[in-house]
């Protein structure tokens, strides 16, 4: 036998038995986005590597270690599989002048790629749903984004999520903070690991995001950005809190919240669960007022978030959310030449009126076909033999309840099936 080719590590198949959960999730997200007036945008999975380097930041985990970046040897382009969606969304908005007509509420979904160590809740291909409000300066839109999250959790049947919010201030206050951080970490250089040492001068804020437990004490004692916060960012942050309180959204303030991407400023937030172990952040976002200008657009403020679909689905499962799998209305069994052609006609007629129909393929005895009908989960079997075909009627047999089978004509058939729906 030939050698088996397997899927790439960390990249998962979604099999038919899980597909109904994905459908429920996607349908719910679709309805939810419509409730808030967010329009769908779809961008390519592959972009110029430069887009992510310039937006996410050169000295970040994503760009340094996780991005699938490669040279297209057919023309020597440097390309990357997108590790996240914001940069692509902003690129497209600039390229197609979307902000010309005013601010835009946009949403996307699809696979993202990061070369991380695969484990529960962490994959190399994973899915995100992201929302981007471009051209809004907030804090009202910041609050809208958070409030809309709470509604989605409710629609998905998710409970027990914790919201953490923080602020990163303006570019100016970050510059002041950055200088203080460098000074502080220089004094504690012997406590820094290799990554932190390398980032000390390039991107000291990243050190605060380190997951290394041995570095936590030195991080705990580091200067806090809130002390360098500029006045308008402070007001922005306070107004956001006020708006959230008015909407009854509970939150914790986490002044150490540093996101893994460099483009954030002012508002940042994360939704976290304790039910999924180490991979507890299911949704994260914030404001990125500088990004549009940074990648060549006319300066405009913006804010958004992205959520991890696999983590949210795992959480729905933990919360006991069950989605019934959809079953066909009818399984048609048939035997005989005339019967088969009448069965085809019946199947298409039923589908025309919206019934979900499986037409038996592959022949076999009535008995073996009836077994398949039963296993399909269908609510009814429609039985057609040559007798029925001659009389232009079918036999309808309920499969999920004790009831007699009846002989009926095609006009009555679909009405009867729909009436029992
Ligand atoms: P983490 O700290 O867990 O690595 P992150 O800060 O890198 O997350 P973001 O870039 O903010 O994540 O992406 C938003 C969301 O996408 C995350 O909160 C998470 O739910 C999901 N996510 C990120 N990376 C992965 C991954 N490798 N596999 C599955 N989901 C992921
Ligand atoms: Mg990460």
CSV table of C-alpha atoms and ligand atoms in Angstrom, one decimal:
chain,number,residue,atom,x,y,z
A,1,UNK,CA,0.0,0.0,0.0
A,2,UNK,CA,1.1,3.6,-0.7
A,3,UNK,CA,2.4,5.7,2.2
A,4,UNK,CA,-0.4,7.6,3.9
A,5,UNK,CA,-0.2,11.4,3.7
A,6,UNK,CA,-1.4,13.1,6.8
A,7,UNK,CA,-2.6,16.6,7.6
A,8,UNK,CA,0.1,19.2,8.7
A,9,UNK,CA,0.7,19.2,12.4
A,10,UNK,CA,-1.5,21.7,14.3
A,11,UNK,CA,-3.9,22.1,11.3
A,12,UNK,CA,-7.2,20.3,11.9
A,13,UNK,CA,-9.9,18.7,9.8
A,14,UNK,CA,-13.4,19.5,10.8
A,15,UNK,CA,-15.4,16.4,10.3
A,16,UNK,CA,-19.1,16.1,9.4
A,17,UNK,CA,-19.9,15.1,13.0
A,18,UNK,CA,-18.7,18.5,14.3
A,19,UNK,CA,-19.9,20.5,11.3
A,20,UNK,CA,-23.3,21.2,12.8
A,21,UNK,CA,-21.6,23.0,15.7
A,22,UNK,CA,-19.7,25.2,13.3
A,23,UNK,CA,-22.9,25.9,11.4
A,24,UNK,CA,-24.6,27.0,14.6
A,25,UNK,CA,-21.7,29.2,15.5
A,26,UNK,CA,-21.5,30.8,12.1
A,27,UNK,CA,-25.2,31.4,11.8
A,28,UNK,CA,-25.3,32.9,15.3
A,29,UNK,CA,-22.3,35.2,14.4
A,30,UNK,CA,-24.0,36.2,11.2
A,31,UNK,CA,-27.2,37.2,12.9
A,32,UNK,CA,-25.3,39.0,15.7
A,33,UNK,CA,-23.3,41.1,13.3
A,34,UNK,CA,-26.5,42.1,11.5
A,35,UNK,CA,-28.0,43.2,14.9
A,36,UNK,CA,-25.1,45.8,15.3
A,37,UNK,CA,-24.8,46.8,11.6
A,38,UNK,CA,-21.4,45.3,10.9
A,39,UNK,CA,-20.7,44.5,7.2
A,40,UNK,CA,-18.7,41.5,6.0
A,41,UNK,CA,-15.2,42.0,4.4
A,42,UNK,CA,-13.2,39.1,2.9
A,43,UNK,CA,-9.5,39.5,2.3
A,44,UNK,CA,-7.0,37.0,0.9
A,45,UNK,CA,-5.3,34.5,3.2
A,46,UNK,CA,-1.9,35.5,1.8
A,47,UNK,CA,-0.5,39.0,2.0
A,48,UNK,CA,2.9,40.7,1.5
A,49,UNK,CA,5.0,39.8,4.6
A,50,UNK,CA,5.8,43.5,4.9
A,51,UNK,CA,2.2,44.3,5.8
A,52,UNK,CA,2.4,42.2,9.0
A,53,UNK,CA,6.0,43.3,9.9
A,54,UNK,CA,4.9,46.9,9.7
A,55,UNK,CA,1.6,46.6,11.5
A,56,UNK,CA,2.1,43.9,14.2
A,57,UNK,CA,5.6,45.0,14.8
A,58,UNK,CA,9.0,43.5,14.1
A,59,UNK,CA,9.8,42.6,17.7
A,60,UNK,CA,6.7,40.6,18.5
A,61,UNK,CA,6.3,36.9,19.0
A,62,UNK,CA,4.0,36.7,16.0
A,63,UNK,CA,6.4,38.3,13.6
A,64,UNK,CA,9.6,36.9,15.1
A,65,UNK,CA,8.6,33.3,15.7
A,66,UNK,CA,5.1,32.5,14.6
A,67,UNK,CA,4.5,33.8,11.1
A,68,UNK,CA,4.5,31.5,8.1
A,69,UNK,CA,6.5,33.7,5.8
A,70,UNK,CA,8.1,32.5,2.6
A,71,UNK,CA,9.5,33.5,-0.7
A,72,UNK,CA,7.2,32.8,-3.7
A,73,UNK,CA,9.9,31.3,-5.9
A,74,UNK,CA,7.9,31.9,-9.1
A,75,UNK,CA,8.5,35.7,-8.8
A,76,UNK,CA,10.5,36.2,-5.6
A,77,UNK,CA,7.7,37.9,-3.7
A,78,UNK,CA,8.0,37.8,0.1
A,79,UNK,CA,4.6,36.5,1.2
A,80,UNK,CA,3.0,35.4,4.5
A,81,UNK,CA,0.0,33.4,5.6
A,82,UNK,CA,-2.0,35.9,7.6
A,83,UNK,CA,-1.4,35.4,11.3
A,84,UNK,CA,-4.3,37.8,12.2
A,85,UNK,CA,-7.0,39.8,10.4
A,86,UNK,CA,-6.7,43.5,11.4
A,87,UNK,CA,-3.8,44.3,9.2
A,88,UNK,CA,-5.5,42.8,6.1
A,89,UNK,CA,-8.7,44.5,6.9
A,90,UNK,CA,-7.0,47.9,7.3
A,91,UNK,CA,-5.0,47.3,4.1
A,92,UNK,CA,-8.1,46.6,2.1
A,93,UNK,CA,-9.9,49.6,3.6
A,94,UNK,CA,-7.0,51.9,2.5
A,95,UNK,CA,-6.6,50.3,-0.9
A,96,UNK,CA,-10.3,50.6,-1.7
A,97,UNK,CA,-10.9,54.0,-0.1
A,98,UNK,CA,-13.5,52.6,2.2
A,99,UNK,CA,-13.2,55.5,4.7
A,100,UNK,CA,-13.9,58.0,2.0
A,101,UNK,CA,-17.7,57.8,2.7
A,102,UNK,CA,-17.2,58.0,6.5
A,103,UNK,CA,-16.5,55.5,9.3
A,104,UNK,CA,-17.0,51.8,8.6
A,105,UNK,CA,-18.2,49.0,10.8
A,106,UNK,CA,-16.5,45.8,9.4
A,107,UNK,CA,-16.3,42.2,10.3
A,108,UNK,CA,-14.4,39.2,8.9
A,109,UNK,CA,-13.9,35.5,9.7
A,110,UNK,CA,-11.7,32.8,8.6
A,111,UNK,CA,-8.5,30.9,9.2
A,112,UNK,CA,-5.3,32.4,10.6
A,113,UNK,CA,-1.9,30.8,10.7
A,114,UNK,CA,0.8,30.9,13.5
A,115,UNK,CA,3.7,28.5,13.9
A,116,UNK,CA,3.1,27.8,17.6
A,117,UNK,CA,3.5,24.6,19.7
A,118,UNK,CA,0.2,22.8,19.1
A,119,UNK,CA,-1.8,22.0,22.2
A,120,UNK,CA,-5.4,22.2,23.4
A,121,UNK,CA,-6.8,25.6,22.3
A,122,UNK,CA,-3.6,26.4,20.3
A,123,UNK,CA,-3.3,25.4,16.7
A,124,UNK,CA,-1.2,26.4,13.7
A,125,UNK,CA,-4.3,27.0,11.6
A,126,UNK,CA,-7.1,28.4,13.7
A,127,UNK,CA,-10.2,30.5,13.1
A,128,UNK,CA,-11.0,34.0,14.2
A,129,UNK,CA,-14.0,36.2,13.9
A,130,UNK,CA,-12.9,39.8,14.0
A,131,UNK,CA,-14.7,43.1,14.2
A,132,UNK,CA,-13.1,46.4,13.2
A,133,UNK,CA,-14.7,49.9,13.6
A,134,UNK,CA,-12.6,52.1,11.3
A,135,UNK,CA,-12.7,55.9,11.6
A,136,UNK,CA,-14.3,56.1,15.1
A,137,UNK,CA,-12.4,57.8,17.8
A,138,UNK,CA,-14.4,56.4,20.8
A,139,UNK,CA,-14.9,55.8,23.6
A,140,UNK,CA,-18.5,55.2,22.6
A,141,UNK,CA,-17.5,52.7,19.9
A,142,UNK,CA,-15.1,51.0,22.4
A,143,UNK,CA,-18.1,50.4,24.6
A,144,UNK,CA,-20.2,49.2,21.7
A,145,UNK,CA,-17.6,46.6,20.8
A,146,UNK,CA,-17.6,45.3,24.4
A,147,UNK,CA,-21.4,45.4,24.8
A,148,UNK,CA,-21.8,43.5,21.6
A,149,UNK,CA,-19.5,40.8,22.9
A,150,UNK,CA,-21.7,40.3,25.9
A,151,UNK,CA,-24.7,39.7,23.6
A,152,UNK,CA,-22.8,37.2,21.6
A,153,UNK,CA,-21.8,35.2,24.7
A,154,UNK,CA,-25.5,35.1,25.6
A,155,UNK,CA,-26.5,34.0,22.1
A,156,UNK,CA,-23.9,31.2,22.1
A,157,UNK,CA,-24.9,30.0,25.6
A,158,UNK,CA,-21.6,31.0,27.1
A,159,UNK,CA,-21.4,32.0,30.8
A,160,UNK,CA,-18.7,32.9,33.3
A,161,UNK,CA,-16.4,35.0,31.1
A,162,UNK,CA,-14.4,37.6,32.8
A,163,UNK,CA,-13.7,41.0,31.1
A,164,UNK,CA,-10.4,42.7,31.7
A,165,UNK,CA,-9.9,46.2,30.4
A,166,UNK,CA,-6.8,48.5,30.4
A,167,UNK,CA,-5.3,51.5,28.7
A,168,UNK,CA,-2.1,51.9,26.9
A,169,UNK,CA,-2.4,55.7,26.6
A,170,UNK,CA,-1.3,57.8,23.7
A,171,UNK,CA,1.8,57.4,21.6
A,172,UNK,CA,3.4,60.2,23.5
A,173,UNK,CA,2.6,58.8,26.9
A,174,UNK,CA,3.9,55.4,25.8
A,175,UNK,CA,7.1,57.1,24.7
A,176,UNK,CA,7.6,58.5,28.2
A,177,UNK,CA,6.7,55.2,29.7
A,178,UNK,CA,9.0,53.3,27.4
A,179,UNK,CA,12.0,55.5,28.5
A,180,UNK,CA,11.1,54.8,32.2
A,181,UNK,CA,10.8,51.0,31.4
A,182,UNK,CA,14.2,50.9,29.7
A,183,UNK,CA,15.8,52.6,32.7
A,184,UNK,CA,14.1,50.2,35.1
A,185,UNK,CA,14.9,47.0,33.2
A,186,UNK,CA,18.5,48.1,32.7
A,187,UNK,CA,18.8,48.3,36.5
A,188,UNK,CA,17.4,44.7,36.7
A,189,UNK,CA,19.2,43.3,33.7
A,190,UNK,CA,20.4,40.2,35.6
A,191,UNK,CA,16.7,39.1,36.0
A,192,UNK,CA,15.9,39.3,32.4
A,193,UNK,CA,15.7,36.2,30.2
A,194,UNK,CA,17.2,36.1,26.7
A,195,UNK,CA,14.0,37.3,25.0
A,196,UNK,CA,13.7,40.2,27.4
A,197,UNK,CA,17.3,41.2,26.9
A,198,UNK,CA,16.9,41.3,23.2
A,199,UNK,CA,13.8,43.4,23.5
A,200,UNK,CA,15.1,45.7,26.2
A,201,UNK,CA,15.9,48.6,23.8
A,202,UNK,CA,13.8,47.5,20.7
A,203,UNK,CA,10.5,47.0,22.5
A,204,UNK,CA,10.5,47.1,26.3
A,205,UNK,CA,6.7,47.0,26.6
A,206,UNK,CA,6.9,43.5,25.1
A,207,UNK,CA,8.8,42.4,28.2
A,208,UNK,CA,5.7,43.1,30.3
A,209,UNK,CA,3.9,40.5,28.2
A,210,UNK,CA,6.4,37.7,29.0
A,211,UNK,CA,4.9,34.5,30.2
A,212,UNK,CA,8.1,33.4,31.9
A,213,UNK,CA,7.2,32.8,35.5
A,214,UNK,CA,10.8,33.6,36.7
A,215,UNK,CA,10.4,37.1,35.3
A,216,UNK,CA,7.1,37.9,37.0
A,217,UNK,CA,8.6,39.5,40.1
A,218,UNK,CA,10.6,42.0,38.1
A,219,UNK,CA,7.6,42.7,35.9
A,220,UNK,CA,5.4,43.2,38.9
A,221,UNK,CA,7.7,46.0,40.2
A,222,UNK,CA,8.1,47.7,36.8
A,223,UNK,CA,6.8,51.3,36.4
A,224,UNK,CA,3.1,51.4,35.6
A,225,UNK,CA,1.9,53.1,32.5
A,226,UNK,CA,-1.1,54.6,34.3
A,227,UNK,CA,1.3,56.9,36.1
A,228,UNK,CA,2.5,58.3,32.8
A,229,UNK,CA,-1.0,58.4,31.2
A,230,UNK,CA,-1.9,61.6,29.4
A,231,UNK,CA,-5.0,63.5,30.4
A,232,UNK,CA,-7.1,62.8,27.3
A,233,UNK,CA,-6.4,59.1,27.4
A,234,UNK,CA,-7.3,59.1,31.1
A,235,UNK,CA,-10.7,60.8,30.3
A,236,UNK,CA,-11.2,58.3,27.4
A,237,UNK,CA,-10.6,55.4,29.8
A,238,UNK,CA,-12.9,56.8,32.5
A,239,UNK,CA,-15.7,57.5,30.0
A,240,UNK,CA,-15.5,53.9,28.7
A,241,UNK,CA,-15.8,52.6,32.2
A,242,UNK,CA,-18.8,54.9,32.8
A,243,UNK,CA,-20.5,53.6,29.6
A,244,UNK,CA,-19.9,50.0,30.5
A,245,UNK,CA,-21.4,50.6,34.0
A,246,UNK,CA,-24.5,52.2,32.4
A,247,UNK,CA,-24.9,49.1,30.3
A,248,UNK,CA,-24.5,46.8,33.2
A,249,UNK,CA,-21.3,45.2,31.9
A,250,UNK,CA,-19.0,44.0,34.7
A,251,UNK,CA,-15.3,44.4,34.2
A,252,UNK,CA,-11.9,44.3,36.0
A,253,UNK,CA,-9.3,46.9,35.4
A,254,UNK,CA,-6.0,45.3,34.5
A,255,UNK,CA,-3.3,47.9,34.1
A,256,UNK,CA,-0.8,45.3,33.1
A,257,UNK,CA,-2.8,44.2,30.1
A,258,UNK,CA,-0.3,44.3,27.2
A,259,UNK,CA,-1.5,42.8,23.9
A,260,UNK,CA,0.8,40.7,21.7
A,261,UNK,CA,0.7,43.2,18.9
A,262,UNK,CA,2.3,46.6,18.7
A,263,UNK,CA,-0.4,48.6,17.1
A,264,UNK,CA,-2.6,49.1,20.1
A,265,UNK,CA,-3.0,52.3,22.1
A,266,UNK,CA,-5.5,53.5,24.7
A,267,UNK,CA,-8.3,50.9,25.2
A,268,UNK,CA,-7.3,47.2,25.4
A,269,UNK,CA,-9.5,44.4,26.6
A,270,UNK,CA,-9.6,40.6,26.9
A,271,UNK,CA,-12.4,38.1,27.7
A,272,UNK,CA,-11.0,35.3,29.8
A,273,UNK,CA,-12.4,32.0,31.0
A,274,UNK,CA,-11.1,29.7,33.7
A,275,UNK,CA,-12.7,26.7,32.1
A,276,UNK,CA,-10.2,26.1,29.3
A,277,UNK,CA,-6.9,25.8,31.3
A,278,UNK,CA,-3.9,27.8,30.1
A,279,UNK,CA,-5.6,28.9,26.8
A,280,UNK,CA,-8.2,31.0,28.6
A,281,UNK,CA,-8.4,34.1,26.4
A,282,UNK,CA,-11.2,33.7,24.0
A,283,UNK,CA,-11.5,37.2,22.7
A,284,UNK,CA,-9.1,40.2,22.7
A,285,UNK,CA,-8.9,43.6,21.2
A,286,UNK,CA,-8.4,47.3,21.6
A,287,UNK,CA,-7.9,50.6,19.9
A,288,UNK,CA,-5.3,51.1,17.2
A,289,UNK,CA,-5.4,54.8,16.3
A,290,UNK,CA,-2.1,54.9,14.6
A,291,UNK,CA,-2.3,51.8,12.4
A,292,UNK,CA,-4.1,53.2,9.4
A,293,UNK,CA,-1.5,56.0,8.9
A,294,UNK,CA,1.3,53.7,9.7
A,295,UNK,CA,0.5,51.5,6.7
A,296,UNK,CA,0.0,54.4,4.3
A,297,UNK,CA,-3.6,55.5,4.8
A,298,UNK,CA,-4.9,58.9,5.7
A,299,UNK,CA,-4.8,59.1,9.5
A,300,UNK,CA,-8.0,57.8,11.1
A,301,UNK,CA,-8.7,56.3,14.5
A,302,UNK,CA,-9.9,52.7,14.9
A,303,UNK,CA,-10.8,50.0,17.3
A,304,UNK,CA,-11.6,46.3,17.1
A,305,UNK,CA,-11.3,42.8,18.5
A,306,UNK,CA,-10.8,39.2,17.4
A,307,UNK,CA,-12.0,36.0,18.9
A,308,UNK,CA,-10.7,32.5,18.7
A,309,UNK,CA,-13.5,30.3,17.3
A,310,UNK,CA,-12.0,26.9,18.4
A,311,UNK,CA,-11.7,28.2,22.0
A,312,UNK,CA,-15.3,29.6,22.0
A,313,UNK,CA,-16.7,26.3,20.7
A,314,UNK,CA,-14.7,24.4,23.4
A,315,UNK,CA,-16.2,26.8,25.9
A,316,UNK,CA,-19.7,26.3,24.6
A,317,UNK,CA,-19.2,22.6,25.2
A,318,UNK,CA,-17.9,23.3,28.7
A,319,UNK,CA,-21.0,25.4,29.4
A,320,UNK,CA,-23.2,22.5,28.4
A,321,UNK,CA,-24.5,24.0,25.2
A,322,UNK,CA,-25.9,21.3,23.0
A,323,UNK,CA,-26.9,21.7,19.4
A,324,UNK,CA,-29.2,19.2,17.9
A,325,UNK,CA,-27.9,17.8,14.6
A,326,UNK,CA,-30.2,18.4,11.7
A,327,UNK,CA,-31.8,15.2,10.3
A,328,UNK,CA,-33.4,14.8,6.9
A,329,UNK,CA,-37.2,14.9,6.7
A,330,UNK,CA,-37.5,12.0,4.3
A,331,UNK,CA,-35.5,9.0,3.1
A,332,UNK,CA,-36.9,7.5,-0.1
A,333,UNK,CA,-36.6,3.8,-0.8
A,334,UNK,CA,-37.5,2.4,-4.2
A,335,UNK,CA,-37.3,-0.8,-6.2
A,336,UNK,CA,-38.1,-1.4,-9.8
A,337,UNK,CA,-37.5,0.5,-13.0
A,338,UNK,CA,-40.7,2.5,-13.0
A,339,UNK,CA,-40.5,3.0,-9.3
A,340,UNK,CA,-37.0,4.5,-9.5
A,341,UNK,CA,-37.9,7.1,-12.1
A,342,UNK,CA,-41.0,8.0,-10.0
A,343,UNK,CA,-38.8,8.2,-6.9
A,344,UNK,CA,-36.6,10.7,-8.6
A,345,UNK,CA,-39.6,12.8,-9.5
A,346,UNK,CA,-40.9,12.6,-6.0
A,347,UNK,CA,-37.6,13.6,-4.5
A,348,UNK,CA,-37.2,16.7,-6.6
A,349,UNK,CA,-40.9,17.7,-6.0
A,350,UNK,CA,-40.4,17.5,-2.2
A,351,UNK,CA,-37.1,19.5,-2.4
A,352,UNK,CA,-39.0,22.1,-4.5
A,353,UNK,CA,-41.3,22.6,-1.5
A,354,UNK,CA,-38.4,22.8,0.9
A,355,UNK,CA,-38.3,19.3,2.3
A,356,UNK,CA,-34.8,17.7,3.1
A,357,UNK,CA,-34.7,14.5,1.2
A,358,UNK,CA,-32.2,11.6,0.8
A,359,UNK,CA,-32.9,9.5,-2.2
A,360,UNK,CA,-31.5,6.0,-1.8
A,361,UNK,CA,-28.7,5.3,-4.2
A,362,UNK,CA,-27.1,1.9,-5.0
A,363,UNK,CA,-30.1,-0.4,-5.1
A,364,UNK,CA,-30.6,-3.4,-2.7
A,365,UNK,CA,-33.7,-5.0,-1.2
A,366,UNK,CA,-36.5,-3.0,0.5
A,367,UNK,CA,-35.3,-4.4,3.8
A,368,UNK,CA,-31.7,-3.2,3.5
A,369,UNK,CA,-32.9,0.2,2.2
A,370,UNK,CA,-35.2,0.5,5.2
A,371,UNK,CA,-32.3,-0.1,7.5
A,372,UNK,CA,-30.5,2.8,5.9
A,373,UNK,CA,-33.6,5.0,6.1
A,374,UNK,CA,-33.7,4.3,9.8
A,375,UNK,CA,-30.0,4.9,10.4
A,376,UNK,CA,-30.2,8.2,8.5
A,377,UNK,CA,-32.3,9.7,11.3
A,378,UNK,CA,-35.0,10.8,8.8
A,379,UNK,CA,-38.5,11.3,10.3
A,380,UNK,CA,-40.2,9.5,7.4
A,381,UNK,CA,-39.6,6.8,4.9
A,382,UNK,CA,-41.2,7.2,1.5
A,383,UNK,CA,-41.6,3.8,0.0
A,384,UNK,CA,-42.1,3.4,-3.8
A,385,UNK,CA,-42.5,0.1,-5.6
A,386,UNK,CA,-43.8,-0.4,-9.1
A,387,UNK,CA,-47.3,-0.7,-7.7
A,388,UNK,CA,-47.1,2.8,-6.4
A,389,UNK,CA,-45.5,4.1,-9.6
A,390,UNK,CA,-48.3,2.8,-11.7
A,391,UNK,CA,-50.9,4.5,-9.4
A,392,UNK,CA,-48.8,7.6,-9.0
A,393,UNK,CA,-48.9,7.4,-5.2
A,394,UNK,CA,-46.4,6.7,-2.5
A,395,UNK,CA,-46.4,5.0,0.9
A,396,UNK,CA,-45.4,7.2,3.8
A,397,UNK,CA,-44.1,5.5,6.9
A,398,UNK,CA,-43.3,7.5,10.0
A,399,UNK,CA,-40.0,6.3,11.4
A,400,UNK,CA,-39.8,8.0,14.8
A,401,UNK,CA,-43.3,7.3,16.2
A,402,UNK,CA,-45.7,4.4,16.3
A,403,UNK,CA,-48.2,5.2,13.5
A,404,UNK,CA,-49.6,3.4,10.5
A,405,UNK,CA,-48.2,3.9,7.1
A,406,UNK,CA,-50.4,5.6,4.6
A,407,UNK,CA,-50.7,5.7,0.8
A,408,UNK,CA,-51.0,9.2,-0.5
A,409,UNK,CA,-50.6,11.1,-3.7
A,410,UNK,CA,-47.7,13.6,-4.2
A,411,UNK,CA,-49.8,16.7,-3.6
A,412,UNK,CA,-50.8,15.6,-0.1
A,413,UNK,CA,-47.3,14.2,0.6
A,414,UNK,CA,-45.3,17.5,1.1
A,415,UNK,CA,-48.2,19.1,3.0
A,416,UNK,CA,-48.3,16.2,5.4
A,417,UNK,CA,-44.5,16.2,5.9
A,418,UNK,CA,-44.5,20.0,6.5
A,419,UNK,CA,-47.5,19.8,8.8
A,420,UNK,CA,-45.5,17.4,11.0
A,421,UNK,CA,-42.4,19.6,11.1
B,1,LIG,P1,-2.5,33.9,23.3
B,1,LIG,O1,-2.0,34.9,24.4
B,1,LIG,O2,-3.4,32.9,23.8
B,1,LIG,O3,-1.4,33.4,22.5
B,1,LIG,P2,-2.8,36.1,21.5
B,1,LIG,O4,-2.7,37.3,22.3
B,1,LIG,O5,-1.7,35.7,20.7
B,1,LIG,O6,-3.4,34.9,22.4
B,1,LIG,P3,-4.6,37.4,19.6
B,1,LIG,O7,-3.5,37.7,18.6
B,1,LIG,O8,-5.1,38.5,20.4
B,1,LIG,O9,-4.1,36.2,20.6
B,1,LIG,O10,-5.8,36.7,18.9
B,1,LIG,C1,-7.2,36.8,19.4
B,1,LIG,C2,-7.7,35.4,19.8
B,1,LIG,O11,-7.4,34.4,18.9
B,1,LIG,C3,-7.1,34.9,21.1
B,1,LIG,O12,-7.7,35.5,22.2
B,1,LIG,C4,-7.4,33.4,21.0
B,1,LIG,O13,-8.7,33.2,21.4
B,1,LIG,C5,-7.3,33.2,19.5
B,1,LIG,N1,-6.0,32.6,19.2
B,1,LIG,C6,-4.8,33.2,19.1
B,1,LIG,N2,-3.8,32.3,18.8
B,1,LIG,C7,-4.4,31.1,18.6
B,1,LIG,C8,-4.0,29.8,18.3
B,1,LIG,N3,-2.7,29.6,18.0
B,1,LIG,N4,-4.9,28.8,18.3
B,1,LIG,C9,-6.2,29.0,18.6
B,1,LIG,N5,-6.6,30.2,18.9
B,1,LIG,C10,-5.8,31.3,18.9
B,2,LIG,MG1,-0.2,34.2,20.9
